[in-house]
Amino acid sequence: MGLLTAVLSGFGVMTVLNLVSTHGGLAVMAVSLLLFCGVFLIQVLHSARRTRAFRDRYGRLTLGLQALLTFTPMCLLGMLWGGMAGFLAGSVLLVVRGRLSGVLFLLVVAANGASAALSGLGAVDIAYVVLSTALTGLVVFATTRLVDLITELERRRAESAWVAVTEERLRIARDLHDLLGYSLSAITLKSELVHRLIGLHDDRARTELGEVLEISREALADVRAVARGYREVLFADELVSVRKVLAAADVECVVEEAAVGTLGRQINTVLATVLREAVTNLLRHTSAKRCTIRLRRYGATVQLAVDNDGVRPEKAGARRHGSGLDNLSERVSRAGGTLTTLFDSDGWFRLMVECPTADPDSTRDVPHPVPEHSPSIVRCGS
């Protein structure tokens, strides 16, 4: 707006100086200054971003007033006042919408050229008046649009920064929930088991205590990975950990795993995260005694299903709409997959995920560490 004000003021000062040098006298100077102040204020009203609502509502009235202040003084001051027509041409482009703005712009330029012709100017002077009017109008319009674009760019940049900060906060909250929820549940479960085994089965207690330390170290690594912004998890590694935790919780675990070939890194991490969250919910919210984990591949789609019993009917709705499942649904959706849940009257809960085998944004795949053979069934439990 400082640049626009400088342009308007510069044109106005030149016009007033020309009038004073030609006509002389304080009266002419006072009238010309008064008229210029009116044109200047109207032009600022048309160009300022803060007055957009007023301009949209009353712009045609102020445009008519500016046209009156532009062409009427020519009868008294002559073509020296014709420079004001350039401001009017710029205002037409700013206030009027659509093709009509271009038509009116040309009419203003032509009218100023006609005024120059009626004043007895030569062809060269008339051409100069026409070109200067058109260029002044375009400069006013372009400068105003530049102000609008810069302001809009700064606003969107601030919004983008706010969105980026918000997304980062959500990512940290989501990752901490998904990663640490399982680890802390496993540590609690195994610590309770160690407490029961001390004095009865000291060797097994020491073994379980070692696993507690291992899980705690993994939890620390998870926290550091969340701070770095990315953590890659392999489904096979997570499956081994889940089997141990479920065995410690006296949950019979049946793993039905088929050869799935290669999986993208993102898909592998998503499946591992889904498995972790499913087992975390099982340990926290159910009294499960049996759990079934199925991994299958159908063409270019991989399917993971986790079933468990021991869900009370009043808990089913909470499991459908918990923040953990919402986080998982968002993760799976970003990977191009879908997440569904199902609860039956026998107390069984199913969480199923279907994803493409390849990452949606990368062609780099990693081999899923499952041997190429027919489906296998592995049972684990206490």
PDB file of N, CA and C in Angstrom, residues 217-257:
ATOM      1  N   ARG A 217      13.637 -50.817  26.500  1.00  0.00           N
ATOM      2  CA  ARG A 217      14.610 -50.213  25.581  1.00  0.00           C
ATOM      3  C   ARG A 217      13.956 -49.902  24.234  1.00  0.00           C
ATOM      4  N   GLU A 218      13.097 -50.806  23.766  1.00  0.00           N
ATOM      5  CA  GLU A 218      12.384 -50.543  22.518  1.00  0.00           C
ATOM      6  C   GLU A 218      11.466 -49.339  22.653  1.00  0.00           C
ATOM      7  N   ALA A 219      10.835 -49.185  23.814  1.00  0.00           N
ATOM      8  CA  ALA A 219       9.973 -48.024  24.039  1.00  0.00           C
ATOM      9  C   ALA A 219      10.780 -46.732  23.995  1.00  0.00           C
ATOM     10  N   LEU A 220      11.985 -46.758  24.578  1.00  0.00           N
ATOM     11  CA  LEU A 220      12.853 -45.582  24.523  1.00  0.00           C
ATOM     12  C   LEU A 220      13.242 -45.268  23.090  1.00  0.00           C
ATOM     13  N   ALA A 221      13.563 -46.310  22.319  1.00  0.00           N
ATOM     14  CA  ALA A 221      13.883 -46.098  20.903  1.00  0.00           C
ATOM     15  C   ALA A 221      12.679 -45.548  20.144  1.00  0.00           C
ATOM     16  N   ASP A 222      11.467 -46.005  20.520  1.00  0.00           N
ATOM     17  CA  ASP A 222      10.260 -45.501  19.869  1.00  0.00           C
ATOM     18  C   ASP A 222      10.088 -44.006  20.110  1.00  0.00           C
ATOM     19  N   VAL A 223      10.331 -43.573  21.352  1.00  0.00           N
ATOM     20  CA  VAL A 223      10.193 -42.156  21.671  1.00  0.00           C
ATOM     21  C   VAL A 223      11.177 -41.327  20.856  1.00  0.00           C
ATOM     22  N   ARG A 224      12.401 -41.798  20.742  1.00  0.00           N
ATOM     23  CA  ARG A 224      13.395 -41.072  19.943  1.00  0.00           C
ATOM     24  C   ARG A 224      12.993 -41.055  18.470  1.00  0.00           C
ATOM     25  N   ALA A 225      12.447 -42.165  17.991  1.00  0.00           N
ATOM     26  CA  ALA A 225      12.017 -42.223  16.592  1.00  0.00           C
ATOM     27  C   ALA A 225      10.870 -41.263  16.330  1.00  0.00           C
ATOM     28  N   VAL A 226       9.942 -41.125  17.291  1.00  0.00           N
ATOM     29  CA  VAL A 226       8.841 -40.176  17.130  1.00  0.00           C
ATOM     30  C   VAL A 226       9.386 -38.755  17.015  1.00  0.00           C
ATOM     31  N   ALA A 227      10.396 -38.431  17.802  1.00  0.00           N
ATOM     32  CA  ALA A 227      10.995 -37.097  17.745  1.00  0.00           C
ATOM     33  C   ALA A 227      11.669 -36.855  16.392  1.00  0.00           C
ATOM     34  N   ARG A 228      12.255 -37.909  15.802  1.00  0.00           N
ATOM     35  CA  ARG A 228      12.896 -37.770  14.493  1.00  0.00           C
ATOM     36  C   ARG A 228      11.866 -37.700  13.379  1.00  0.00           C
ATOM     37  N   GLY A 229      10.670 -38.179  13.594  1.00  0.00           N
ATOM     38  CA  GLY A 229       9.612 -38.046  12.607  1.00  0.00           C
ATOM     39  C   GLY A 229       9.298 -39.295  11.839  1.00  0.00           C
ATOM     40  N   TYR A 230      10.053 -40.367  11.980  1.00  0.00           N
ATOM     41  CA  TYR A 230       9.736 -41.575  11.225  1.00  0.00           C
ATOM     42  C   TYR A 230      10.261 -42.779  11.975  1.00  0.00           C
ATOM     43  N   ARG A 231       9.485 -43.842  11.944  1.00  0.00           N
ATOM     44  CA  ARG A 231       9.906 -45.097  12.542  1.00  0.00           C
ATOM     45  C   ARG A 231       9.401 -46.227  11.665  1.00  0.00           C
ATOM     46  N   GLU A 232      10.328 -47.038  11.169  1.00  0.00           N
ATOM     47  CA  GLU A 232       9.972 -48.182  10.343  1.00  0.00           C
ATOM     48  C   GLU A 232       9.882 -49.423  11.222  1.00  0.00           C
ATOM     49  N   VAL A 233       8.774 -50.131  11.128  1.00  0.00           N
ATOM     50  CA  VAL A 233       8.539 -51.330  11.919  1.00  0.00           C
ATOM     51  C   VAL A 233       8.261 -52.476  10.954  1.00  0.00           C
ATOM     52  N   LEU A 234       8.861 -53.623  11.202  1.00  0.00           N
ATOM     53  CA  LEU A 234       8.625 -54.802  10.385  1.00  0.00           C
ATOM     54  C   LEU A 234       7.528 -55.647  11.014  1.00  0.00           C
ATOM     55  N   PHE A 235       6.625 -56.118  10.187  1.00  0.00           N
ATOM     56  CA  PHE A 235       5.507 -56.912  10.683  1.00  0.00           C
ATOM     57  C   PHE A 235       6.001 -58.196  11.347  1.00  0.00           C
ATOM     58  N   ALA A 236       7.004 -58.839  10.749  1.00  0.00           N
ATOM     59  CA  ALA A 236       7.503 -60.095  11.309  1.00  0.00           C
ATOM     60  C   ALA A 236       8.060 -59.893  12.716  1.00  0.00           C
ATOM     61  N   ASP A 237       8.816 -58.792  12.921  1.00  0.00           N
ATOM     62  CA  ASP A 237       9.355 -58.518  14.260  1.00  0.00           C
ATOM     63  C   ASP A 237       8.234 -58.251  15.253  1.00  0.00           C
ATOM     64  N   GLU A 238       7.224 -57.521  14.813  1.00  0.00           N
ATOM     65  CA  GLU A 238       6.116 -57.218  15.710  1.00  0.00           C
ATOM     66  C   GLU A 238       5.338 -58.483  16.062  1.00  0.00           C
ATOM     67  N   LEU A 239       5.224 -59.398  15.101  1.00  0.00           N
ATOM     68  CA  LEU A 239       4.496 -60.636  15.344  1.00  0.00           C
ATOM     69  C   LEU A 239       5.199 -61.478  16.405  1.00  0.00           C
ATOM     70  N   VAL A 240       6.517 -61.513  16.368  1.00  0.00           N
ATOM     71  CA  VAL A 240       7.270 -62.251  17.390  1.00  0.00           C
ATOM     72  C   VAL A 240       7.020 -61.652  18.765  1.00  0.00           C
ATOM     73  N   SER A 241       7.045 -60.330  18.853  1.00  0.00           N
ATOM     74  CA  SER A 241       6.818 -59.671  20.142  1.00  0.00           C
ATOM     75  C   SER A 241       5.400 -59.917  20.649  1.00  0.00           C
ATOM     76  N   VAL A 242       4.436 -59.873  19.747  1.00  0.00           N
ATOM     77  CA  VAL A 242       3.037 -60.085  20.129  1.00  0.00           C
ATOM     78  C   VAL A 242       2.833 -61.488  20.674  1.00  0.00           C
ATOM     79  N   ARG A 243       3.443 -62.470  20.042  1.00  0.00           N
ATOM     80  CA  ARG A 243       3.308 -63.853  20.515  1.00  0.00           C
ATOM     81  C   ARG A 243       3.795 -63.986  21.956  1.00  0.00           C
ATOM     82  N   LYS A 244       4.917 -63.342  22.263  1.00  0.00           N
ATOM     83  CA  LYS A 244       5.463 -63.427  23.611  1.00  0.00           C
ATOM     84  C   LYS A 244       4.532 -62.768  24.629  1.00  0.00           C
ATOM     85  N   VAL A 245       4.009 -61.621  24.263  1.00  0.00           N
ATOM     86  CA  VAL A 245       3.150 -60.896  25.194  1.00  0.00           C
ATOM     87  C   VAL A 245       1.857 -61.659  25.451  1.00  0.00           C
ATOM     88  N   LEU A 246       1.251 -62.197  24.390  1.00  0.00           N
ATOM     89  CA  LEU A 246       0.023 -62.948  24.559  1.00  0.00           C
ATOM     90  C   LEU A 246       0.253 -64.225  25.361  1.00  0.00           C
ATOM     91  N   ALA A 247       1.393 -64.860  25.154  1.00  0.00           N
ATOM     92  CA  ALA A 247       1.705 -66.052  25.948  1.00  0.00           C
ATOM     93  C   ALA A 247       1.822 -65.699  27.421  1.00  0.00           C
ATOM     94  N   ALA A 248       2.441 -64.541  27.707  1.00  0.00           N
ATOM     95  CA  ALA A 248       2.573 -64.126  29.101  1.00  0.00           C
ATOM     96  C   ALA A 248       1.226 -63.780  29.717  1.00  0.00           C
ATOM     97  N   ALA A 249       0.270 -63.367  28.871  1.00  0.00           N
ATOM     98  CA  ALA A 249      -1.061 -63.010  29.361  1.00  0.00           C
ATOM     99  C   ALA A 249      -2.010 -64.201  29.394  1.00  0.00           C
ATOM    100  N   ASP A 250      -1.500 -65.411  29.147  1.00  0.00           N
ATOM    101  CA  ASP A 250      -2.324 -66.630  29.135  1.00  0.00           C
ATOM    102  C   ASP A 250      -3.420 -66.562  28.076  1.00  0.00           C
ATOM    103  N   VAL A 251      -3.105 -65.974  26.936  1.00  0.00           N
ATOM    104  CA  VAL A 251      -4.035 -65.899  25.817  1.00  0.00           C
ATOM    105  C   VAL A 251      -3.556 -66.871  24.741  1.00  0.00           C
ATOM    106  N   GLU A 252      -4.429 -67.792  24.359  1.00  0.00           N
ATOM    107  CA  GLU A 252      -4.082 -68.716  23.283  1.00  0.00           C
ATOM    108  C   GLU A 252      -4.074 -67.963  21.957  1.00  0.00           C
ATOM    109  N   CYS A 253      -2.957 -67.972  21.293  1.00  0.00           N
ATOM    110  CA  CYS A 253      -2.788 -67.205  20.059  1.00  0.00           C
ATOM    111  C   CYS A 253      -2.599 -68.165  18.889  1.00  0.00           C
ATOM    112  N   VAL A 254      -3.433 -68.024  17.885  1.00  0.00           N
ATOM    113  CA  VAL A 254      -3.336 -68.820  16.666  1.00  0.00           C
ATOM    114  C   VAL A 254      -2.946 -67.882  15.532  1.00  0.00           C
ATOM    115  N   VAL A 255      -1.806 -68.148  14.912  1.00  0.00           N
ATOM    116  CA  VAL A 255      -1.304 -67.318  13.820  1.00  0.00           C
ATOM    117  C   VAL A 255      -1.438 -68.097  12.523  1.00  0.00           C
ATOM    118  N   GLU A 256      -2.244 -67.605  11.623  1.00  0.00           N
ATOM    119  CA  GLU A 256      -2.417 -68.207  10.307  1.00  0.00           C
ATOM    120  C   GLU A 256      -1.775 -67.265   9.300  1.00  0.00           C
ATOM    121  N   GLU A 257      -0.605 -67.664   8.812  1.00  0.00           N
ATOM    122  CA  GLU A 257       0.214 -66.767   8.014  1.00  0.00           C
ATOM    123  C   GLU A 257       0.563 -67.433   6.695  1.00  0.00           C
TER     124      GLU A 257
END
